[in-house]
Coordinates of C-alpha atoms (C1' of nucleotides) in Angstrom, one line a residue:
Chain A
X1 CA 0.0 0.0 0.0
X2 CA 1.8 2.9 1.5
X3 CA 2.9 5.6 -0.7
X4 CA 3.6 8.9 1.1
X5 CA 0.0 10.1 0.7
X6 CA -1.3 6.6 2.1
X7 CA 0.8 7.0 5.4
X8 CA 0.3 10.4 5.8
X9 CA -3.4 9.3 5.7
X10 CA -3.3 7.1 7.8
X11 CA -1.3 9.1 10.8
X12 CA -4.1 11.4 10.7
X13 CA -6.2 8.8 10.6
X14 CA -4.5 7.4 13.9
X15 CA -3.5 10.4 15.6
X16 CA -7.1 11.5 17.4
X17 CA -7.4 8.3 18.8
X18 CA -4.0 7.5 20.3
X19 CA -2.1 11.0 21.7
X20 CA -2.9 11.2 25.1
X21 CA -3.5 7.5 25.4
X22 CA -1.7 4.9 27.6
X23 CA -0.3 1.9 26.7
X24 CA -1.7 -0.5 28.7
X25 CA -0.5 -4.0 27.1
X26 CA 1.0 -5.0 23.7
X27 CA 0.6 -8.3 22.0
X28 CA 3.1 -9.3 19.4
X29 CA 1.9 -12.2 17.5
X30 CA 4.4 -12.3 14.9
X31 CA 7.8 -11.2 15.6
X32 CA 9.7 -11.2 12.3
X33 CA 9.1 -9.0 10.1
X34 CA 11.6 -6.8 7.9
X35 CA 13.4 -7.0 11.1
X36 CA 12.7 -8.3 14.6
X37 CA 10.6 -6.4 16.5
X38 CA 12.4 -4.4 19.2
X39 CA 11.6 -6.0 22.2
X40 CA 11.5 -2.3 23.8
X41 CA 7.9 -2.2 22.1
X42 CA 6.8 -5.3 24.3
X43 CA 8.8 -4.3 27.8
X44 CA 8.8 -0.7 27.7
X45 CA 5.9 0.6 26.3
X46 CA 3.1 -0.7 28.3
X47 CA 2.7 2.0 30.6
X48 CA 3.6 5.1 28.6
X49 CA 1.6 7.7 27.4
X50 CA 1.5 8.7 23.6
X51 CA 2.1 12.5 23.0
X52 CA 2.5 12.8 19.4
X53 CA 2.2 11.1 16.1
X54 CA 4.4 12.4 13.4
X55 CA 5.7 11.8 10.4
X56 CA 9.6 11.9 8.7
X57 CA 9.7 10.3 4.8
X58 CA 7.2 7.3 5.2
X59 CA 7.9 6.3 8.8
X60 CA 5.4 6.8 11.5
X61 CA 7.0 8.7 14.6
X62 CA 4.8 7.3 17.9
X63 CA 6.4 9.8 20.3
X64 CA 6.2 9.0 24.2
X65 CA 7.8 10.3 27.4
X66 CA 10.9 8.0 27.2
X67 CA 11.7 7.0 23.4
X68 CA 9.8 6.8 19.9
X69 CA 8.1 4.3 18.2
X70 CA 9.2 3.6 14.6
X71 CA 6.8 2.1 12.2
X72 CA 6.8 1.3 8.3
X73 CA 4.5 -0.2 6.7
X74 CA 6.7 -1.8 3.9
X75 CA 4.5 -2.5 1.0
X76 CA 1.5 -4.3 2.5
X77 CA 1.0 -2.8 5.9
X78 CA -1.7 -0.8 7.0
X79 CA -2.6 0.6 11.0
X80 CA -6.2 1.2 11.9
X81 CA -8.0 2.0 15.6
X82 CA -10.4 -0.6 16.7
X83 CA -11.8 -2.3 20.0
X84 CA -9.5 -4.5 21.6
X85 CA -12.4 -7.1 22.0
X86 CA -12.2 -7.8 18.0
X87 CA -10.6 -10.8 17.1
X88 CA -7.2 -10.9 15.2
X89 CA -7.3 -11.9 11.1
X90 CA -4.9 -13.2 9.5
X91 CA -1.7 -11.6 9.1
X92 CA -2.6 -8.8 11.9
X93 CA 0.7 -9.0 13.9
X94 CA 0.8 -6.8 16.6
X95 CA -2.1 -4.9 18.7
X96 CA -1.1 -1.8 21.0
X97 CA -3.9 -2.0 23.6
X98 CA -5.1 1.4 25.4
X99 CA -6.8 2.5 28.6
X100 CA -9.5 2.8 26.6
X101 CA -10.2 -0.6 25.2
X102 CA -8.9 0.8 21.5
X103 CA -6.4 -0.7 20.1
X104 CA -3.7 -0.5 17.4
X105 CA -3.1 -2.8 15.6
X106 CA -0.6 -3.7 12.6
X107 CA -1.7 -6.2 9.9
X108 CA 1.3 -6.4 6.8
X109 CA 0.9 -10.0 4.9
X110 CA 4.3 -9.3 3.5
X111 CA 6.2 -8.9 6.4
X112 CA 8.5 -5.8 4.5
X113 CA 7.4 -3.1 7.2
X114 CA 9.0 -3.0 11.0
X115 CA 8.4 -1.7 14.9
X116 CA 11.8 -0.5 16.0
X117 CA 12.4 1.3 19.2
X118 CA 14.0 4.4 19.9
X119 CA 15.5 6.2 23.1
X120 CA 17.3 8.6 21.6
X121 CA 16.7 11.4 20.0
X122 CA 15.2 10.3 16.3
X123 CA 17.1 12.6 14.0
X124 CA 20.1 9.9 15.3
X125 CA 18.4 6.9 14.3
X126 CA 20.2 4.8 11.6
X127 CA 17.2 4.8 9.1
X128 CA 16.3 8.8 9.8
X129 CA 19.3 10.1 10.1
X130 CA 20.8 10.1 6.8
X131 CA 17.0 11.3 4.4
X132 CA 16.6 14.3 2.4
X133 CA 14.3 17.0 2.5
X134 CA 10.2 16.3 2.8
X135 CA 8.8 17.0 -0.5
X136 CA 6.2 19.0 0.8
X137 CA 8.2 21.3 3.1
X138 CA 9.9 24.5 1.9
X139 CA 13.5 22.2 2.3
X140 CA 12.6 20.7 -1.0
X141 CA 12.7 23.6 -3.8
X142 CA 14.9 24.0 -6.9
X143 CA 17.3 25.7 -4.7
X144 CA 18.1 22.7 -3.4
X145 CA 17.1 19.9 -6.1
X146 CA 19.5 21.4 -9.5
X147 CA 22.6 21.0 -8.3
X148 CA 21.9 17.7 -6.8
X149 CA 20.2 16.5 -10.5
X150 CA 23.0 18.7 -12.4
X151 CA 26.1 16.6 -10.6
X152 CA 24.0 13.0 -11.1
X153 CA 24.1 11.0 -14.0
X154 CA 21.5 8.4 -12.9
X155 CA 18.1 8.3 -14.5
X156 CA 15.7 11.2 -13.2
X157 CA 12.9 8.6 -12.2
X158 CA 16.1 6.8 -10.0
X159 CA 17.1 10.3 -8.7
X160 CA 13.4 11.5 -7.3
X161 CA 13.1 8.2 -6.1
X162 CA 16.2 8.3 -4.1
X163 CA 15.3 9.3 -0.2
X164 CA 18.9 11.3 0.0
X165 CA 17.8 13.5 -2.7
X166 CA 13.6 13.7 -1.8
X167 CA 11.8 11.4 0.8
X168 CA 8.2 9.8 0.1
X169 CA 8.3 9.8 -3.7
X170 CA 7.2 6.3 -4.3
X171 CA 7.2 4.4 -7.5
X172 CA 3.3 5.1 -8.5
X173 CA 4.5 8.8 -8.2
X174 CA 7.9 9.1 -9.8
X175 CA 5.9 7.8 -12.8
X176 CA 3.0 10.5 -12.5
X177 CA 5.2 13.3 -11.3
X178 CA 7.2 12.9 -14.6
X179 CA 4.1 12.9 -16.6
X180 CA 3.0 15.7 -15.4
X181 CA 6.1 17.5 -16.1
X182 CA 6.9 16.0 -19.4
X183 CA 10.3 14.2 -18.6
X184 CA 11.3 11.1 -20.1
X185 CA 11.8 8.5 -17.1
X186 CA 15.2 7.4 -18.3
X187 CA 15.9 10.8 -19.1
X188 CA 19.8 11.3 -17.1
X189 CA 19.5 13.7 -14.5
X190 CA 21.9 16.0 -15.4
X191 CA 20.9 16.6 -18.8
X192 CA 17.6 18.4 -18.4
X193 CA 16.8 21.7 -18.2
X194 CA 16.6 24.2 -15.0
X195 CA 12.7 25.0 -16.0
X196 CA 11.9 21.7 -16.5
X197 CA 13.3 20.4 -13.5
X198 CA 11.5 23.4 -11.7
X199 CA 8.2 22.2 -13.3
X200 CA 9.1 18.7 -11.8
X201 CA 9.8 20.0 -8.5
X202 CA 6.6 21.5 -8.6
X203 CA 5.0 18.2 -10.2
X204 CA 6.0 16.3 -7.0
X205 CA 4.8 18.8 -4.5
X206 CA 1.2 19.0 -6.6
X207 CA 0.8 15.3 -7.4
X208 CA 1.2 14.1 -3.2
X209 CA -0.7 17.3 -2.1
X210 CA -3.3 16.1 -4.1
X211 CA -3.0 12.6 -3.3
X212 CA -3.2 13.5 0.1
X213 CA -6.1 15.6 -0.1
X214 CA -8.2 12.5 -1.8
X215 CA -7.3 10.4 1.3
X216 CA -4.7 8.9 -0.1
X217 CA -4.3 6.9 -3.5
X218 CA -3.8 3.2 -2.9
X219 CA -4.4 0.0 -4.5
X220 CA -6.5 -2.5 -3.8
X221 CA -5.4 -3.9 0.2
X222 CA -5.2 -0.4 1.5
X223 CA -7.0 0.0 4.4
X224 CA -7.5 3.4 5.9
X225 CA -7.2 4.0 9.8
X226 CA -11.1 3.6 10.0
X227 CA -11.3 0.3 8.2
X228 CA -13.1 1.7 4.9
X229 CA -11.0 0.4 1.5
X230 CA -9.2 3.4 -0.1
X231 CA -9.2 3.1 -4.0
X232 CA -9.2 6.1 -6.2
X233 CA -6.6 4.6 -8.7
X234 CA -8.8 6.3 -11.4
X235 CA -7.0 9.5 -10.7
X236 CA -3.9 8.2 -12.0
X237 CA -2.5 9.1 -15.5
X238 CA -0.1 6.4 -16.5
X239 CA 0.8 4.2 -13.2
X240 CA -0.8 0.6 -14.3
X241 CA -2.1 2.2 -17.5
X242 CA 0.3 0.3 -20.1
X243 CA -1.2 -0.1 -23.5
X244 CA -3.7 2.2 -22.7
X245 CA -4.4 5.6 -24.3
X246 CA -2.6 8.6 -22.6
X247 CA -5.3 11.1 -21.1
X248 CA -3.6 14.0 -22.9
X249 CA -2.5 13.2 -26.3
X250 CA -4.3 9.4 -26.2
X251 CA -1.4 8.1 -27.5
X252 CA -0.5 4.1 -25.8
X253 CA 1.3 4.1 -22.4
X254 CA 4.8 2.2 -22.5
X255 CA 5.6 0.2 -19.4
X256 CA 9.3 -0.3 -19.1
X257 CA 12.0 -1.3 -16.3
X258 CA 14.2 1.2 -14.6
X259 CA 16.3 0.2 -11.1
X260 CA 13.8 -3.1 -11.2
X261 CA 10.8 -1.3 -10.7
X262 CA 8.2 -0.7 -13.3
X263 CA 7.8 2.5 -15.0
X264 CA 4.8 3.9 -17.1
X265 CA 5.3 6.8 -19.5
X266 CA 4.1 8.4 -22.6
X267 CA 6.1 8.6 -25.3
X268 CA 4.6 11.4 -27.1
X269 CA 4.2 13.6 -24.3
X270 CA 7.4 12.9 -22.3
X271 CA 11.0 13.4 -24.1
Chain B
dC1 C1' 30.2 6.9 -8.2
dG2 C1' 26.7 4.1 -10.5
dA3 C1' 24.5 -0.3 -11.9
dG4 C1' 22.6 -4.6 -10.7
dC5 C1' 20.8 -7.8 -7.8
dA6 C1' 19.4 -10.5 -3.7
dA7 C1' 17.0 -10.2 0.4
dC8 C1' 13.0 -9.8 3.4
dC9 C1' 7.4 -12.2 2.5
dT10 C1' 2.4 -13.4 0.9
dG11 C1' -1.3 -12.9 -2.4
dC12 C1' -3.1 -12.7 -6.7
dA13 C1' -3.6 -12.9 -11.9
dT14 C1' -2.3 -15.6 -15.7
dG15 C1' -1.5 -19.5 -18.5
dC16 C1' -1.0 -24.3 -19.3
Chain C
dT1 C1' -9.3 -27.7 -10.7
dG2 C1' -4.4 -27.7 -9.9
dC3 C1' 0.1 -26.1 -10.4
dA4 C1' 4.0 -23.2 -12.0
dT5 C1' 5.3 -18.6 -13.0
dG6 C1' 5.7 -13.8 -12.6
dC7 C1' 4.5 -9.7 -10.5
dA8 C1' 3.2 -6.3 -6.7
dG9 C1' 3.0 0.1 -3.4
dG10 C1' 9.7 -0.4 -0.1
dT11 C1' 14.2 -0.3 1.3
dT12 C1' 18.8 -2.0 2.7
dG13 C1' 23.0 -3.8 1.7
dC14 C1' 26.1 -6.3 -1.0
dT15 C1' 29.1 -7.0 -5.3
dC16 C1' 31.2 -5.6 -9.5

DNA sequence: CGAGCAACCTGCATGC
DNA sequence: TGCATGCAGGTTGCTC
């Protein structure tokens, strides 16, 4: 599921129904996933009280009084709030149980996302400490983005997608940011042109803000915080759209390989 | 520095 | 209906 727009979602989704809370008891039915569980989250937890959920690239921040609570949700997870009474499905690994009787709880078939503790300050944590600017903050402008694209000769769908350069531009975006800017995926980085770069730059801020705004565009085992299936894949331009007409010129889509992943274009509209 | 790939997993669509 | 194959939203970390 998650895209940047899809966690974002669902941390403010979460984030009513969990700051202030205490931990009273967590339940870990299913230890490994990308990596072990910290056992931190089992031992230390219960007990504290949530202040804040944030956010920093895709990873959910679950801030208490004595250390933070990492979570990513890989490619399959998903968080939602329910009553601690409800029975565990299938693949639902770990419940966080409140003084409430709400409960959150993690559900990721695939296993890619993790739970890792943290006591000190997060902008030292392994994983944090090294990513680029959010796409949507002020940090992330062309101030910043040209010379890093002007002294990289990778392709531009590689570069956006590369969390030292931008965080949180997944590979359904990279693809629909560089339609709407008109840039060849395989494109090389340094060889394209201040404006257009600018008009990418803006591309990525527009195409998440707006993702956001819908709720979040997912595919089809996205579920959103309150349990409701997100789907508004309609929205897209080329992501999943090979052989089909492009919206603009109606030329077909090409689908193509680039780092592993799969890339959509048009190749009328994007040179 | 950059490219390629293996790894971590399950579910689903497709084709025989 | 059953089975093999390939693919899927992410990210790290290794080799060449």
């Amino acid at each position: 599921m998650p895209e940047l727009p899809e966690v974002e979602t669902t941390r403010r989704g979460i984030a009513p129904h969990v700051e202030g809370k205490k931990v009273i008891k967590v339940i870990v039915r299913q230890p490994k996933l990308r990596w072990p569980i910290s056992p931190e989250i089992s031992t230390l937890l219960p007990g504290l009280t949530i202040k804040r959920v944030k956010r920093r690239a895709k990873y959910l921040l679950i801030e208490t009084e004595k250390g933070t609570l990492i979570i990513h949700l890989g490619m399959s997870g998903s968080l939602r709030v329910i009553n601690a009474n409800i029975l565990p499905e299938k693949h639902e690994h770990i419940d966080i149980i409140f003084n409430d009787n709400k409960c959150l709880r993690y559900k990721d078939p695939r296993r890619f996302g993790c739970l890792l503790w943290t006591s000190t300050p997060i902008q030292q944590h392994k994983l944090i400490q090294h990513l680029g600017p959010e796409p949507l903050s002020d940090a992330f402008d062309l101030a910043n983005f040209y010379p890093k694209a002007k002294s990289k000769k990778v392709a531009i769908k590689r570069l956006i997608m590369d969390g030292h350069i931008v965080v949180g531009v997944g590979n359904i975006y990279a693809s629909e940011a560089l339609f709407l800017s008109g840039i060849h995926p395989k494109r090389t980085a340094n060889n394209i042109s201040k404006t257009r770069l600018s008009n990418l730059v803006i591309a990525i801020k527009d195409i998440l803000a707006q993702a956001i705004e819908q709720g979040g565009t997912t595919l089809k085992d996205f579920v959103n915080s309150e349990g409701k299936p997100g789907y508004f894949q309609q929205t897209l331009n080329v992501y999943g759209r090979a052989k089909q007409p492009c919206t603009h010129c109606k030329t077909p889509i090409k689908q193509i390989v680039i780092g592993q992943r799969s890339t959509f274009y048009c190749p009328q509209c994007q040179r």
